Amino acid sequence: MDYQELSKEVSYALRHAPWEYELELDENGWVEIDQLLDSLRFSSEWQHISEVDLNTMIAKSEKKRHEISNGKIRALYGHSIPHKIIKEAKEPPEILYHGTARYFVPLIKEKGLIPKGRQYVHLSVDVGTALQVGKRRDEKPVLLKVNAKNAWGEGVNFYLGNDKVWLADQIPSKYIDFE
Ligand code: HQG
C-alpha cells in the first residue's frame, strides 16, 4: 500500500473536504475511523483498507500529521474548512520559527503573519523544520523568528499542533524578527 498517497488523501479529507467523504468533523476535528474507512473503500485504490493501515500510515510518516484515539482520527493541523477547529490554547516556547518565501516578506512586514487559506498560522519549534516548510515555495526560503512568549504575554493566542508545529490566530509583525 502507498502510505504516502494514503496520508495525502486522509489529510485532504480531514483538513479540507470532509463533505466529499460524507464526514462531519466534531469541534476538535475528530471523525469515527469506521466512517473514514467506509468512505475510502469506495475508491478502488483503498477498497481493502483497514484501521491497521491508518496506524501504519501514521507510524511511517516523517511528520505527525494525524492522531488516532478511542476509535477516532483527526488531523493535528492544516485545516481550511470554514468551521474553525477548536484547539487547546497553550503557552508557547520563547521563540518559534516560520519559514516562508522571499516574495511574501514585504506583505508579512506590513500585515504580520496571517492564516491565508488555513484556519491558523503555522509555526515551527526549530529552524530546520521551518526552512523545510519554506522550501515548499522558495528554494531560498526566509526564516522568520517569532517572539512567541512576548506575544503570548500580550494576548496573542497560541495552540499546540504536534510536538513540532504550533498554531496561532495571527502574529503582528512587531513580534517578528526579519533576517
Ligand atoms: C504566507 C505543511 C502574504 C506564509 C507545512 C505561507 C506546514 C503571508 C503562506 C503547514 C502572510 C501560507 C502550513 C501575509 C503569511 N501576506 N503571505 N500577511 N502571512 N503568509 O501552506 O505555514 O506537509 O497555508 O508565510 O509543512 O506554509 O501539509 O502555510 O508561506 O506545517 O503536513 O502564506 O502545512 O504541512 O501557506 O504551511 P500555508 P505554511 P504538511
PDB file of C-alpha atoms and ligand atoms in Angstrom:
ATOM      1  CA  MET A   1       0.000   0.000   0.000  1.00  0.00           C
ATOM      2  CA  ASP A   2       1.229   3.510  -0.833  1.00  0.00           C
ATOM      3  CA  TYR A   3       1.100   5.060   2.640  1.00  0.00           C
ATOM      4  CA  GLN A   4       2.296   8.456   1.434  1.00  0.00           C
ATOM      5  CA  GLU A   5      -0.592   8.612  -1.020  1.00  0.00           C
ATOM      6  CA  LEU A   6      -2.966   7.441   1.702  1.00  0.00           C
ATOM      7  CA  SER A   7      -1.691  10.163   4.039  1.00  0.00           C
ATOM      8  CA  LYS A   8      -2.304  12.792   1.357  1.00  0.00           C
ATOM      9  CA  GLU A   9      -5.852  11.600   0.824  1.00  0.00           C
ATOM     10  CA  VAL A  10      -6.613  11.378   4.551  1.00  0.00           C
ATOM     11  CA  SER A  11      -5.197  14.906   5.019  1.00  0.00           C
ATOM     12  CA  TYR A  12      -7.353  16.160   2.175  1.00  0.00           C
ATOM     13  CA  ALA A  13     -10.443  14.573   3.735  1.00  0.00           C
ATOM     14  CA  LEU A  14      -9.772  15.696   7.309  1.00  0.00           C
ATOM     15  CA  ARG A  15      -8.286  19.157   6.613  1.00  0.00           C
ATOM     16  CA  HIS A  16     -10.010  20.412   3.514  1.00  0.00           C
ATOM     17  CA  ALA A  17     -13.034  18.486   2.224  1.00  0.00           C
ATOM     18  CA  PRO A  18     -14.748  16.173   4.753  1.00  0.00           C
ATOM     19  CA  TRP A  19     -18.081  16.632   2.914  1.00  0.00           C
ATOM     20  CA  GLU A  20     -16.619  14.898  -0.168  1.00  0.00           C
ATOM     21  CA  TYR A  21     -16.251  11.838   2.072  1.00  0.00           C
ATOM     22  CA  GLU A  22     -19.587  12.272   3.835  1.00  0.00           C
ATOM     23  CA  LEU A  23     -17.755  13.028   7.054  1.00  0.00           C
ATOM     24  CA  GLU A  24     -18.651  15.527   9.708  1.00  0.00           C
ATOM     25  CA  LEU A  25     -15.819  16.611  11.998  1.00  0.00           C
ATOM     26  CA  ASP A  26     -16.600  17.328  15.639  1.00  0.00           C
ATOM     27  CA  GLU A  27     -15.441  20.631  17.140  1.00  0.00           C
ATOM     28  CA  ASN A  28     -11.930  19.277  17.717  1.00  0.00           C
ATOM     29  CA  GLY A  29     -11.661  17.746  14.257  1.00  0.00           C
ATOM     30  CA  TRP A  30     -12.326  14.105  15.149  1.00  0.00           C
ATOM     31  CA  VAL A  31     -14.227  11.610  12.982  1.00  0.00           C
ATOM     32  CA  GLU A  32     -15.078   7.943  13.547  1.00  0.00           C
ATOM     33  CA  ILE A  33     -12.389   5.772  11.974  1.00  0.00           C
ATOM     34  CA  ASP A  34     -15.061   3.386  10.651  1.00  0.00           C
ATOM     35  CA  GLN A  35     -16.772   6.218   8.792  1.00  0.00           C
ATOM     36  CA  LEU A  36     -13.494   7.304   7.178  1.00  0.00           C
ATOM     37  CA  LEU A  37     -12.685   3.687   6.218  1.00  0.00           C
ATOM     38  CA  ASP A  38     -16.157   3.113   4.730  1.00  0.00           C
ATOM     39  CA  SER A  39     -15.765   6.213   2.641  1.00  0.00           C
ATOM     40  CA  LEU A  40     -12.215   5.474   1.481  1.00  0.00           C
ATOM     41  CA  ARG A  41     -13.260   1.933   0.438  1.00  0.00           C
ATOM     42  CA  PHE A  42     -15.439   3.387  -2.332  1.00  0.00           C
ATOM     43  CA  SER A  43     -12.203   4.093  -4.199  1.00  0.00           C
ATOM     44  CA  SER A  44     -10.644   1.021  -5.845  1.00  0.00           C
ATOM     45  CA  GLU A  45      -7.228   2.055  -4.527  1.00  0.00           C
ATOM     46  CA  TRP A  46      -8.344   1.724  -0.908  1.00  0.00           C
ATOM     47  CA  GLN A  47     -11.009  -0.990  -1.186  1.00  0.00           C
ATOM     48  CA  HIS A  48      -9.183  -3.315   1.254  1.00  0.00           C
ATOM     49  CA  ILE A  49      -8.098  -0.636   3.726  1.00  0.00           C
ATOM     50  CA  SER A  50      -8.292  -1.326   7.470  1.00  0.00           C
ATOM     51  CA  GLU A  51      -7.562   0.500  10.703  1.00  0.00           C
ATOM     52  CA  VAL A  52      -4.153  -1.189  10.796  1.00  0.00           C
ATOM     53  CA  ASP A  53      -3.266   0.673   7.592  1.00  0.00           C
ATOM     54  CA  LEU A  54      -4.121   4.016   9.197  1.00  0.00           C
ATOM     55  CA  ASN A  55      -1.874   3.167  12.142  1.00  0.00           C
ATOM     56  CA  THR A  56       0.911   2.146   9.755  1.00  0.00           C
ATOM     57  CA  MET A  57       0.407   5.365   7.769  1.00  0.00           C
ATOM     58  CA  ILE A  58       0.905   7.423  10.955  1.00  0.00           C
ATOM     59  CA  ALA A  59       3.882   5.368  12.113  1.00  0.00           C
ATOM     60  CA  LYS A  60       5.653   5.625   8.736  1.00  0.00           C
ATOM     61  CA  SER A  61       5.114   9.339   8.222  1.00  0.00           C
ATOM     62  CA  GLU A  62       8.063  11.675   8.780  1.00  0.00           C
ATOM     63  CA  LYS A  63       5.636  14.267  10.208  1.00  0.00           C
ATOM     64  CA  LYS A  64       2.980  13.711  12.865  1.00  0.00           C
ATOM     65  CA  ARG A  65       0.003  14.895  10.802  1.00  0.00           C
ATOM     66  CA  HIS A  66      -2.740  12.645  12.193  1.00  0.00           C
ATOM     67  CA  GLU A  67      -3.718  11.231  15.541  1.00  0.00           C
ATOM     68  CA  ILE A  68      -5.857   8.215  16.483  1.00  0.00           C
ATOM     69  CA  SER A  69      -7.648   7.849  19.811  1.00  0.00           C
ATOM     70  CA  ASN A  70     -10.733   5.966  21.047  1.00  0.00           C
ATOM     71  CA  GLY A  71     -11.838   4.791  17.605  1.00  0.00           C
ATOM     72  CA  LYS A  72     -11.478   8.266  16.119  1.00  0.00           C
ATOM     73  CA  ILE A  73      -8.956  10.007  13.885  1.00  0.00           C
ATOM     74  CA  ARG A  74      -8.156  13.675  13.293  1.00  0.00           C
ATOM     75  CA  ALA A  75      -5.668  15.903  11.507  1.00  0.00           C
ATOM     76  CA  LEU A  76      -3.495  17.778  14.014  1.00  0.00           C
ATOM     77  CA  TYR A  77      -3.103  20.942  11.900  1.00  0.00           C
ATOM     78  CA  GLY A  78      -3.551  22.353   8.418  1.00  0.00           C
ATOM     79  CA  HIS A  79      -7.358  22.722   8.323  1.00  0.00           C
ATOM     80  CA  SER A  80      -9.011  25.002   5.773  1.00  0.00           C
ATOM     81  CA  ILE A  81     -12.693  24.088   6.246  1.00  0.00           C
ATOM     82  CA  PRO A  82     -14.979  27.041   7.072  1.00  0.00           C
ATOM     83  CA  HIS A  83     -15.890  25.817  10.553  1.00  0.00           C
ATOM     84  CA  LYS A  84     -12.896  26.593  12.781  1.00  0.00           C
ATOM     85  CA  ILE A  85     -11.480  23.619  14.691  1.00  0.00           C
ATOM     86  CA  ILE A  86     -11.094  24.352  18.398  1.00  0.00           C
ATOM     87  CA  LYS A  87      -7.511  23.883  19.534  1.00  0.00           C
ATOM     88  CA  GLU A  88      -6.114  23.836  23.041  1.00  0.00           C
ATOM     89  CA  ALA A  89      -4.601  27.256  23.883  1.00  0.00           C
ATOM     90  CA  LYS A  90      -1.178  26.825  25.446  1.00  0.00           C
ATOM     91  CA  GLU A  91       1.788  28.953  26.464  1.00  0.00           C
ATOM     92  CA  PRO A  92       4.362  28.654  23.655  1.00  0.00           C
ATOM     93  CA  PRO A  93       8.133  28.360  23.926  1.00  0.00           C
ATOM     94  CA  GLU A  94      10.040  31.655  23.950  1.00  0.00           C
ATOM     95  CA  ILE A  95      10.881  31.535  20.254  1.00  0.00           C
ATOM     96  CA  LEU A  96       9.083  29.885  17.343  1.00  0.00           C
ATOM     97  CA  TYR A  97      10.096  29.959  13.664  1.00  0.00           C
ATOM     98  CA  HIS A  98       8.279  30.389  10.394  1.00  0.00           C
ATOM     99  CA  GLY A  99       9.802  29.566   7.011  1.00  0.00           C
ATOM    100  CA  THR A 100       8.354  31.405   4.061  1.00  0.00           C
ATOM    101  CA  ALA A 101       9.067  32.576   0.530  1.00  0.00           C
ATOM    102  CA  ARG A 102      11.106  35.732  -0.149  1.00  0.00           C
ATOM    103  CA  TYR A 103       8.247  37.295  -2.097  1.00  0.00           C
ATOM    104  CA  PHE A 104       5.882  37.185   0.904  1.00  0.00           C
ATOM    105  CA  VAL A 105       8.218  39.099   3.235  1.00  0.00           C
ATOM    106  CA  PRO A 106       7.143  42.679   2.349  1.00  0.00           C
ATOM    107  CA  LEU A 107       3.497  41.693   2.897  1.00  0.00           C
ATOM    108  CA  ILE A 108       4.285  39.958   6.193  1.00  0.00           C
ATOM    109  CA  LYS A 109       6.199  43.067   7.357  1.00  0.00           C
ATOM    110  CA  GLU A 110       3.106  45.093   6.648  1.00  0.00           C
ATOM    111  CA  LYS A 111       0.334  42.807   7.910  1.00  0.00           C
ATOM    112  CA  GLY A 112       2.082  40.280  10.160  1.00  0.00           C
ATOM    113  CA  LEU A 113       1.580  36.540   9.717  1.00  0.00           C
ATOM    114  CA  ILE A 114      -1.996  35.697   8.763  1.00  0.00           C
ATOM    115  CA  PRO A 115      -3.520  32.239   8.194  1.00  0.00           C
ATOM    116  CA  LYS A 116      -4.275  32.848   4.468  1.00  0.00           C
ATOM    117  CA  GLY A 117      -6.144  29.738   3.252  1.00  0.00           C
ATOM    118  CA  ARG A 118      -5.894  27.858   6.534  1.00  0.00           C
ATOM    119  CA  GLN A 119      -7.567  28.341   9.917  1.00  0.00           C
ATOM    120  CA  TYR A 120      -4.346  29.134  11.792  1.00  0.00           C
ATOM    121  CA  VAL A 121      -0.837  30.455  11.188  1.00  0.00           C
ATOM    122  CA  HIS A 122       1.637  27.533  11.375  1.00  0.00           C
ATOM    123  CA  LEU A 123       4.887  27.913  13.303  1.00  0.00           C
ATOM    124  CA  SER A 124       7.808  25.527  13.850  1.00  0.00           C
ATOM    125  CA  VAL A 125       9.747  24.758  17.013  1.00  0.00           C
ATOM    126  CA  ASP A 126      13.081  24.502  15.204  1.00  0.00           C
ATOM    127  CA  VAL A 127      14.951  26.204  12.378  1.00  0.00           C
ATOM    128  CA  GLY A 128      15.316  23.058  10.259  1.00  0.00           C
ATOM    129  CA  THR A 129      11.592  22.348  10.198  1.00  0.00           C
ATOM    130  CA  ALA A 130      10.775  25.982   9.400  1.00  0.00           C
ATOM    131  CA  LEU A 131      13.210  26.027   6.478  1.00  0.00           C
ATOM    132  CA  GLN A 132      11.683  22.807   5.138  1.00  0.00           C
ATOM    133  CA  VAL A 133       8.234  24.410   5.247  1.00  0.00           C
ATOM    134  CA  GLY A 134       9.570  27.482   3.424  1.00  0.00           C
ATOM    135  CA  LYS A 135      11.268  25.341   0.757  1.00  0.00           C
ATOM    136  CA  ARG A 136       7.830  24.248  -0.477  1.00  0.00           C
ATOM    137  CA  ARG A 137       7.547  27.728  -2.002  1.00  0.00           C
ATOM    138  CA  ASP A 138      11.069  29.088  -2.432  1.00  0.00           C
ATOM    139  CA  GLU A 139      14.434  27.364  -2.980  1.00  0.00           C
ATOM    140  CA  LYS A 140      15.987  30.029  -0.735  1.00  0.00           C
ATOM    141  CA  PRO A 141      13.346  30.418   1.969  1.00  0.00           C
ATOM    142  CA  VAL A 142      13.378  33.209   4.542  1.00  0.00           C
ATOM    143  CA  LEU A 143      13.491  32.299   8.212  1.00  0.00           C
ATOM    144  CA  LEU A 144      11.330  34.456  10.482  1.00  0.00           C
ATOM    145  CA  LYS A 145      11.886  34.386  14.220  1.00  0.00           C
ATOM    146  CA  VAL A 146       8.717  34.866  16.246  1.00  0.00           C
ATOM    147  CA  ASN A 147       8.973  36.179  19.807  1.00  0.00           C
ATOM    148  CA  ALA A 148       6.188  33.870  20.858  1.00  0.00           C
ATOM    149  CA  LYS A 149       6.375  34.259  24.598  1.00  0.00           C
ATOM    150  CA  ASN A 150       6.222  38.069  24.359  1.00  0.00           C
ATOM    151  CA  ALA A 151       3.251  37.841  22.009  1.00  0.00           C
ATOM    152  CA  TRP A 152       1.508  35.372  24.370  1.00  0.00           C
ATOM    153  CA  GLY A 153       2.186  37.717  27.289  1.00  0.00           C
ATOM    154  CA  GLU A 154       0.435  40.493  25.383  1.00  0.00           C
ATOM    155  CA  GLY A 155      -2.648  38.460  24.494  1.00  0.00           C
ATOM    156  CA  VAL A 156      -1.831  36.628  21.245  1.00  0.00           C
ATOM    157  CA  ASN A 157      -3.224  33.089  21.456  1.00  0.00           C
ATOM    158  CA  PHE A 158      -1.099  30.060  20.649  1.00  0.00           C
ATOM    159  CA  TYR A 159      -2.235  26.458  20.280  1.00  0.00           C
ATOM    160  CA  LEU A 160      -0.499  23.114  20.177  1.00  0.00           C
ATOM    161  CA  GLY A 161      -0.484  21.280  16.836  1.00  0.00           C
ATOM    162  CA  ASN A 162       2.022  18.486  17.445  1.00  0.00           C
ATOM    163  CA  ASP A 163       5.447  18.417  19.109  1.00  0.00           C
ATOM    164  CA  LYS A 164       6.983  20.418  16.230  1.00  0.00           C
ATOM    165  CA  VAL A 165       4.093  22.541  14.981  1.00  0.00           C
ATOM    166  CA  TRP A 166       2.435  25.392  16.871  1.00  0.00           C
ATOM    167  CA  LEU A 167      -0.578  27.352  15.695  1.00  0.00           C
ATOM    168  CA  ALA A 168      -1.683  30.946  16.219  1.00  0.00           C
ATOM    169  CA  ASP A 169      -4.610  33.057  15.021  1.00  0.00           C
ATOM    170  CA  GLN A 170      -2.215  35.711  13.691  1.00  0.00           C
ATOM    171  CA  ILE A 171       1.160  37.209  14.589  1.00  0.00           C
ATOM    172  CA  PRO A 172       1.513  41.006  14.457  1.00  0.00           C
ATOM    173  CA  SER A 173       4.796  41.993  12.805  1.00  0.00           C
ATOM    174  CA  LYS A 174       6.136  43.681  15.936  1.00  0.00           C
ATOM    175  CA  TYR A 175       6.745  40.181  17.324  1.00  0.00           C
ATOM    176  CA  ILE A 176       8.649  39.020  14.226  1.00  0.00           C
ATOM    177  CA  ASP A 177      12.407  39.357  13.665  1.00  0.00           C
ATOM    178  CA  PHE A 178      13.106  39.551   9.946  1.00  0.00           C
ATOM    179  CA  GLU A 179      16.544  38.353   8.796  1.00  0.00           C
TER     180      GLU A 179
HETATM  181  C1  HQG B   1       2.321  33.168   3.951  1.00  0.00           C
HETATM  182  C2  HQG B   1       2.564  21.879   5.694  1.00  0.00           C
HETATM  183  C3  HQG B   1       1.402  37.196   2.497  1.00  0.00           C
HETATM  184  C4  HQG B   1       3.015  32.180   4.849  1.00  0.00           C
HETATM  185  C5  HQG B   1       3.763  22.657   6.195  1.00  0.00           C
HETATM  186  C6  HQG B   1       2.941  30.911   3.999  1.00  0.00           C
HETATM  187  C7  HQG B   1       3.274  23.354   7.434  1.00  0.00           C
HETATM  188  C8  HQG B   1       1.604  35.544   4.069  1.00  0.00           C
HETATM  189  C9  HQG B   1       1.660  31.112   3.209  1.00  0.00           C
HETATM  190  C10 HQG B   1       1.805  23.556   7.158  1.00  0.00           C
HETATM  191  C11 HQG B   1       1.182  36.443   5.079  1.00  0.00           C
HETATM  192  C12 HQG B   1       0.540  30.200   3.671  1.00  0.00           C
HETATM  193  C13 HQG B   1       1.449  25.001   6.893  1.00  0.00           C
HETATM  194  C14 HQG B   1       0.873  37.769   4.711  1.00  0.00           C
HETATM  195  C15 HQG B   1       1.569  34.527   5.980  1.00  0.00           C
HETATM  196  N1  HQG B   1       0.995  38.104   3.413  1.00  0.00           N
HETATM  197  N2  HQG B   1       1.717  35.919   2.783  1.00  0.00           N
HETATM  198  N3  HQG B   1       0.480  38.693   5.601  1.00  0.00           N
HETATM  199  N4  HQG B   1       1.159  35.764   6.247  1.00  0.00           N
HETATM  200  N5  HQG B   1       1.832  34.379   4.659  1.00  0.00           N
HETATM  201  O1  HQG B   1       0.677  26.417   3.217  1.00  0.00           O
HETATM  202  O2  HQG B   1       2.859  27.733   7.095  1.00  0.00           O
HETATM  203  O3  HQG B   1       3.259  18.784   4.976  1.00  0.00           O
HETATM  204  O4  HQG B   1      -1.136  27.797   4.315  1.00  0.00           O
HETATM  205  O5  HQG B   1       4.338  32.579   5.135  1.00  0.00           O
HETATM  206  O6  HQG B   1       4.884  21.840   6.412  1.00  0.00           O
HETATM  207  O7  HQG B   1       3.481  27.340   4.637  1.00  0.00           O
HETATM  208  O8  HQG B   1       0.925  19.589   4.681  1.00  0.00           O
HETATM  209  O9  HQG B   1       1.070  27.616   5.424  1.00  0.00           O
HETATM  210  O10 HQG B   1       4.031  30.827   3.125  1.00  0.00           O
HETATM  211  O11 HQG B   1       3.475  22.648   8.607  1.00  0.00           O
HETATM  212  O12 HQG B   1       1.616  18.412   6.773  1.00  0.00           O
HETATM  213  O13 HQG B   1       1.248  32.449   3.398  1.00  0.00           O
HETATM  214  O14 HQG B   1       1.492  22.758   6.012  1.00  0.00           O
HETATM  215  O15 HQG B   1       2.405  20.681   6.388  1.00  0.00           O
HETATM  216  O16 HQG B   1       0.860  28.889   3.272  1.00  0.00           O
HETATM  217  O17 HQG B   1       2.355  25.544   5.938  1.00  0.00           O
HETATM  218  P1  HQG B   1       0.291  27.613   4.007  1.00  0.00           P
HETATM  219  P2  HQG B   1       2.544  27.133   5.777  1.00  0.00           P
HETATM  220  P3  HQG B   1       2.048  19.281   5.658  1.00  0.00           P
END
